[in-house]
Amino acid sequence: MQTPVCFASALHQAHCCQLTSLQTWYGRRHVTTVSCSRQLSLAVRAVAEESAVAIGQVVGRRQLLAGFAAISVDTKQPEVSLQPSTLEDSETQASSPPTSADYTSPGPFRVVRLPRLEHTCHKLFPQCLGTQCLLRLDVFCPKGGSSFGALPPYPVAVFTGGFLVGSSSYLSYAERLTSWGYVTVLYDKAESAVDNLDDVISVKFIQEIIDWCGSHPVISRVSDTSRVYLCGHSRGGKLSVLAAALDPRVVALCLLDPVDNTVWAPLGPGYPSGIQALKQLGDKQTADGRQAVPLALIGSGLGGDCAPKAANFRLFYEACTAPAWMVSIEQAGHFQFLDKQSSMQRAVCAQGKVPDYSVRQISQAVMVAWAQAMVPGRSKASFASQQTPATAAQHTFSAVSTETSDSIVHKTLASVHDPFVHLQSRTKHLI
């Protein structure tokens, strides 16, 4: 089967448009993305008509996915002012206290999404140049915890998306984590398929975000950057591992269908192996006494070429020497973790029988449960219930982390059980 010439032509135009868009994105908001979407219409129609395999052979999977990157940016801004008072609790705004730890549902905190922020990573110059040093960040802060004794500062969670996947595709993950008491950061870099940032500089961006959370005049008031939870999807999972291997502030990891080096990003300068980093992290823990970094993995059984067996989540699990939990959704595809897939993403990677909504629900339950089990300080001592008249609700929330990690894992698996969803689960080194 041949790919129409019109597709290659449309994709080339999309690349040119995308590069221009990203160069002007930060200075002129998103004025060029509409024209990009028009140029991409031919490519999208071609994807619908041709098989993903044939298209991938001609232009490459990364180039194909890059075609949609220019129009996958969330431009909506929340109606919230960035003032210290924005994050302060009050009696009238407090949330209802929790009555149980059901990680399949939103937590007891109210979620405040701050206006989108920009941060220039000056310290990374000249490794990045111009707009490449600029990050656009969405920060989600928990509020209302004072009603049940959960006071700031809260652990910081940084979520890193897949290759050229906009952070808007992971909004539900950020909101879910924040509802359970984490200051959560989503971010976008200025990169494209023809001018992408390598893994080494991308990892430094993650470390820079952690530093920024600890120094920002408003966000630092509620952030505890000594307890960082890194989450990531696809390439973002690998980047999270690489960052954890370098930064002792990272205390736990959760990876959604992570992908290590492949033919699309082979092992070499600037592109180290995340799997090898996990093995080295275990050696460092033994040598310098650093606390083990526990790892949760949620993988797709239909990763295919998008998450090849030689680089997929199972190998990350085998390489981990710390406490680990692996859940495989056998009938799910690589992009079904996203809040919303594009036509290209559906065409490039396999789609399973499990609904996208179920994949997200399972993943978010595991993500939250693992954080509650493994992030230090998520215990009774970190809440004010010991210093105020205790209520049954306060004790319930405070006691979440007094459970063993093994108990939390089994309880979460029982709560996400669905007779129509085939899950495989493995654990090791749990207490």
XYZ file of C-alpha atoms in Angstrom:
431
model
C 0.000 0.000 0.000
C 1.455 3.380 -0.996
C 1.022 6.605 0.881
C -0.414 9.379 -1.333
C 2.017 12.076 -2.414
C -0.426 14.654 -1.038
C 0.185 13.316 2.479
C 3.952 13.788 2.303
C 3.440 17.263 0.872
C 0.939 18.193 3.584
C 3.207 16.846 6.292
C 6.148 18.866 4.953
C 4.029 22.006 5.021
C 2.930 21.133 8.546
C 6.548 20.828 9.675
C 7.398 24.258 8.278
C 4.291 25.735 9.838
C 4.953 24.016 13.151
C 8.520 25.327 13.362
C 7.329 28.872 12.693
C 4.560 28.392 15.222
C 6.897 27.227 17.975
C 9.339 30.054 17.266
C 6.597 32.647 17.734
C 4.533 30.681 20.258
C 5.906 32.283 23.378
C 6.192 35.840 22.107
C 2.837 36.058 20.330
C 0.756 33.541 22.226
C -0.722 31.033 19.727
C -1.551 33.195 16.707
C -0.083 30.779 14.164
C -1.611 27.513 15.347
C -4.930 28.035 13.536
C -3.244 28.264 10.146
C -1.220 25.171 11.063
C -4.386 23.191 11.679
C -5.657 24.099 8.226
C -2.423 22.948 6.637
C -2.676 19.691 8.558
C -6.166 18.823 7.324
C -4.840 17.001 4.267
C -2.493 14.963 6.455
C -5.274 14.027 8.863
C -7.493 12.842 6.003
C -4.629 10.780 4.637
C -4.153 9.139 8.023
C -7.799 8.148 8.073
C -7.503 6.581 4.631
C -4.141 4.843 4.873
C -2.778 2.341 7.359
C -0.486 3.555 10.110
C 2.155 1.019 9.113
C 2.407 2.295 5.551
C 2.591 5.902 6.666
C 5.199 5.157 9.304
C 7.426 3.440 6.739
C 7.454 6.525 4.535
C 7.796 9.448 6.953
C 8.673 7.856 10.294
C 6.563 7.640 13.439
C 8.153 10.669 15.101
C 7.625 12.867 12.056
C 4.030 11.719 11.791
C 3.275 12.562 15.414
C 5.045 15.897 15.038
C 2.439 16.907 12.495
C -0.170 17.174 15.198
C 2.008 18.829 17.818
C 1.397 22.317 16.459
C -2.327 22.151 17.190
C -2.365 20.153 20.415
C -1.819 23.070 22.799
C -4.419 23.999 25.385
C -4.914 27.769 25.200
C -7.633 28.175 27.832
C -6.621 30.160 30.890
C -8.280 29.772 34.296
C -9.937 32.736 35.921
C -7.614 32.765 38.950
C -5.295 35.542 40.087
C -1.731 34.683 41.079
C -1.651 36.117 44.600
C -0.550 34.523 47.904
C -4.152 34.744 49.104
C -5.196 32.507 46.197
C -3.744 29.482 47.971
C -4.711 30.361 51.518
C -7.458 28.336 53.164
C -10.509 29.908 54.721
C -13.411 28.465 56.645
C -15.873 29.241 53.854
C -13.717 27.660 51.136
C -12.639 24.521 52.933
C -13.446 21.143 51.433
C -15.516 18.468 53.070
C -13.365 16.073 55.080
C -12.770 12.645 53.555
C -14.498 9.586 54.889
C -12.473 6.892 53.092
C -9.364 6.419 50.978
C -10.839 5.537 47.585
C -8.105 6.231 45.072
C -10.404 5.603 42.118
C -12.118 8.913 42.928
C -10.949 12.512 43.383
C -9.486 13.301 46.782
C -10.738 15.691 49.466
C -8.810 18.795 48.381
C -10.179 21.512 46.157
C -8.034 21.974 43.025
C -6.818 25.479 42.157
C -5.298 25.852 38.694
C -3.058 28.906 38.507
C -2.745 31.084 35.383
C -0.297 29.656 32.898
C 3.223 30.750 33.747
C 6.482 31.116 31.837
C 9.963 30.431 33.126
C 13.259 30.980 31.312
C 15.916 28.471 32.310
C 18.888 30.858 32.320
C 21.124 28.344 34.061
C 20.873 25.973 31.097
C 22.328 28.440 28.578
C 24.102 27.700 26.208
C 22.835 24.111 26.238
C 19.540 25.599 25.152
C 19.267 28.760 23.047
C 16.587 31.411 22.603
C 13.029 30.188 23.066
C 14.315 26.659 23.679
C 15.184 27.802 27.211
C 11.587 28.849 27.857
C 9.059 26.631 29.642
C 5.314 27.152 29.835
C 3.913 25.719 33.052
C 0.502 24.889 34.470
C 0.533 24.589 38.256
C -2.271 22.953 40.236
C -2.416 23.560 43.989
C -4.486 21.788 46.678
C -6.731 23.916 48.849
C -9.169 23.320 51.686
C -7.079 20.865 53.677
C -7.238 22.866 56.886
C -10.751 21.547 57.537
C -9.308 18.058 58.122
C -5.836 18.933 59.368
C -3.878 18.632 56.123
C -1.737 21.762 56.026
C 0.941 22.935 53.567
C 3.604 22.539 52.452
C 2.601 19.684 50.164
C 4.794 17.324 48.118
C 5.527 18.409 44.549
C 4.561 16.226 41.576
C 5.986 16.937 38.112
C 4.289 15.240 35.152
C 6.292 14.899 31.921
C 4.436 14.059 28.718
C 5.443 11.950 25.764
C 7.421 13.076 22.729
C 5.709 16.171 21.270
C 2.522 15.461 23.234
C 1.101 18.670 24.689
C 0.675 18.869 28.443
C -3.041 19.527 27.942
C -3.364 15.794 27.209
C -2.687 15.049 30.887
C -4.899 17.558 32.681
C -7.009 14.899 34.390
C -3.867 13.342 35.916
C -2.772 16.679 37.363
C -6.213 17.383 38.768
C -6.462 13.930 40.353
C -3.053 14.167 42.036
C -3.756 17.670 43.301
C -7.081 16.584 44.773
C -5.098 14.247 47.012
C -2.735 16.929 48.292
C 0.092 17.396 45.773
C 1.297 20.586 44.103
C 1.309 19.318 40.530
C 3.148 20.803 37.544
C 2.492 20.200 33.844
C 4.792 21.848 31.329
C 5.554 22.326 27.637
C 8.948 22.781 26.017
C 9.659 24.577 22.739
C 10.762 21.716 20.523
C 9.800 20.018 17.292
C 10.723 16.852 15.417
C 13.295 18.759 13.372
C 14.670 20.744 16.320
C 14.115 18.597 19.379
C 15.849 18.774 22.745
C 17.844 15.703 23.731
C 17.222 13.690 26.898
C 20.101 15.200 28.860
C 18.849 18.778 28.545
C 15.238 17.608 29.022
C 16.177 16.069 32.377
C 17.768 19.355 33.433
C 14.459 21.050 32.676
C 12.777 18.769 35.217
C 15.365 19.664 37.846
C 14.928 23.337 36.986
C 11.165 23.024 37.529
C 11.755 21.595 41.003
C 14.094 24.494 41.811
C 11.533 26.961 40.465
C 8.760 25.553 42.656
C 10.959 26.128 45.682
C 11.815 29.720 44.794
C 8.621 31.112 43.241
C 7.179 33.778 45.578
C 3.692 32.223 45.588
C 4.132 28.541 44.750
C 6.959 28.054 47.257
C 4.506 28.853 50.073
C 2.728 25.536 49.539
C 5.502 23.402 47.991
C 7.840 20.975 49.712
C 10.570 20.341 47.152
C 12.325 17.860 49.421
C 9.534 15.397 48.540
C 9.136 15.172 44.757
C 7.006 12.634 42.909
C 7.873 12.297 39.217
C 5.322 10.943 36.764
C 5.654 10.555 33.029
C 4.157 8.976 29.936
C 6.151 7.370 27.107
C 9.413 9.298 26.673
C 8.364 11.341 29.711
C 8.574 8.173 31.787
C 12.153 7.602 30.724
C 13.027 11.247 31.441
C 11.524 10.924 34.913
C 13.781 7.947 35.661
C 16.857 9.798 34.413
C 15.957 12.776 36.625
C 15.421 10.533 39.667
C 18.858 8.989 39.152
C 20.437 12.462 39.399
C 18.283 14.284 41.934
C 17.944 13.051 45.548
C 14.805 15.181 46.018
C 12.872 12.621 43.954
C 11.318 10.143 46.375
C 8.984 8.119 44.135
C 8.219 7.425 40.476
C 5.127 6.534 38.458
C 5.531 5.750 34.762
C 2.765 5.326 32.188
C 3.873 3.013 29.375
C 7.486 4.275 29.442
C 9.712 3.834 26.408
C 13.499 3.598 26.526
C 15.851 3.963 23.557
C 14.423 2.792 20.239
C 15.274 3.141 16.540
C 13.541 6.522 16.743
C 15.837 7.681 19.572
C 18.802 5.287 19.685
C 21.296 5.030 22.524
C 24.034 7.610 22.086
C 25.301 11.036 23.167
C 22.439 12.982 24.706
C 20.200 9.903 24.802
C 21.165 7.632 27.722
C 19.155 4.574 28.716
C 16.510 4.959 31.407
C 16.597 1.219 32.083
C 20.341 1.343 32.682
C 19.831 4.400 34.917
C 17.468 2.355 37.095
C 20.129 -0.292 37.548
C 22.745 2.342 38.402
C 20.326 3.987 40.819
C 20.170 0.729 42.729
C 23.974 0.661 42.925
C 24.045 4.278 44.188
C 21.541 3.436 46.893
C 23.835 0.694 48.128
C 27.015 2.791 47.879
C 25.956 6.130 49.395
C 22.992 5.100 51.503
C 20.451 7.023 49.448
C 16.891 5.954 50.078
C 15.438 3.646 47.439
C 13.172 5.317 44.873
C 10.040 3.142 44.593
C 8.608 2.686 41.117
C 5.062 2.149 39.840
C 4.466 1.180 36.220
C 1.250 1.056 34.212
C 1.821 -0.459 30.792
C -0.158 -1.228 27.667
C -0.346 -4.739 26.324
C -0.640 -3.397 22.772
C 2.335 -1.023 22.744
C 3.574 -2.424 19.429
C 6.072 -0.255 17.595
C 5.130 2.743 19.745
C 6.422 0.970 22.869
C 8.560 -1.918 21.528
C 9.108 -4.975 23.701
C 12.858 -4.291 23.674
C 12.282 -0.940 25.393
C 8.940 -1.153 27.191
C 7.658 -1.001 30.762
C 8.427 -4.637 31.588
C 12.162 -4.014 31.209
C 11.925 -0.979 33.504
C 10.304 -3.218 36.114
C 12.964 -5.903 35.810
C 15.738 -3.307 36.153
C 14.305 -1.774 39.331
C 15.837 -2.930 42.611
C 13.592 -0.738 44.780
C 9.983 -1.491 45.806
C 8.019 -1.748 42.568
C 4.485 -2.307 41.308
C 3.693 -3.128 37.696
C 0.180 -3.148 36.252
C -0.369 -4.181 32.647
C -3.632 -3.303 30.884
C -3.512 -6.055 28.315
C -6.058 -4.645 25.859
C -4.864 -1.029 25.889
C -2.773 0.936 23.398
C 0.055 3.386 23.961
C -1.947 6.584 23.497
C -5.066 5.478 25.338
C -3.589 6.996 28.500
C -4.194 10.509 27.120
C -7.214 12.623 27.990
C -7.949 12.914 24.284
C -6.252 11.335 21.299
C -5.759 12.971 17.925
C -6.572 11.236 14.639
C -2.868 10.772 14.002
C -2.217 9.251 17.396
C -5.050 6.777 16.891
C -3.652 5.844 13.490
C -0.019 5.482 14.503
C -0.444 3.348 17.638
C -2.712 0.367 18.255
C -6.088 0.817 19.946
C -7.309 -1.829 22.366
C -10.774 -2.956 23.396
C -10.551 -1.219 26.772
C -12.194 2.242 26.682
C -9.803 5.175 27.032
C -11.721 6.316 30.099
C -11.047 3.004 31.866
C -7.335 3.188 31.041
C -7.146 6.640 32.613
C -9.160 5.620 35.676
C -6.939 2.619 36.367
C -3.757 4.626 35.766
C -4.822 7.489 38.009
C -5.853 5.154 40.821
C -2.440 3.458 40.712
C -0.661 6.816 40.461
C -2.376 8.234 43.554
C -2.197 5.036 45.596
C 1.533 4.716 44.947
C 2.151 8.312 45.980
C 0.172 7.879 49.188
C 2.044 4.682 49.980
C 5.561 5.793 49.084
C 6.012 9.559 49.419
C 7.514 10.224 52.878
C 5.426 12.267 55.269
C 2.041 11.153 53.975
C 1.345 9.970 57.504
C -0.482 11.039 60.638
C 2.501 13.096 61.794
C 2.270 15.370 58.751
C -1.280 16.479 59.501
C -2.597 18.787 62.175
C -5.049 16.263 63.533
C -2.652 15.486 66.394
C -2.703 19.127 67.469
C -6.439 19.772 67.145
C -9.519 17.932 68.406
C -9.528 14.781 66.338
C -12.544 13.683 64.370
C -13.255 10.349 62.730
C -12.749 11.944 59.324
C -9.372 13.382 60.307
C -8.207 10.036 61.582
C -9.357 8.323 58.383
C -7.332 10.620 56.128
C -4.332 10.761 58.431
C -4.175 7.001 58.689
C -3.923 6.461 54.938
C -0.152 6.076 55.014
C -0.107 3.977 58.170
C -1.243 1.115 55.965
C 1.452 -1.065 54.465
C 2.284 -0.496 50.813
C 1.221 -4.058 50.103
C -2.192 -3.401 51.661
C -2.688 -0.234 49.604
C -1.730 -2.065 46.408
C -4.202 -4.888 46.982
C -6.993 -2.528 48.035
C -6.466 -0.401 44.922
C -6.441 -3.411 42.625
C -9.705 -4.589 44.150
C -11.292 -1.170 43.646
C -10.351 -0.942 39.940
C -11.436 -4.501 39.179
C -13.531 -4.724 36.032
C -14.538 -8.105 34.591
C -14.139 -6.675 31.081
C -10.628 -5.312 31.681
C -7.805 -7.844 31.819
C -5.148 -6.619 34.251
C -1.854 -8.220 35.165
C -0.145 -7.060 38.357
C 3.252 -7.834 39.853
C 5.016 -6.422 42.893
C 8.393 -6.811 44.555
C 10.086 -5.592 47.748
C 6.848 -4.246 49.227
C 6.396 -3.961 52.991
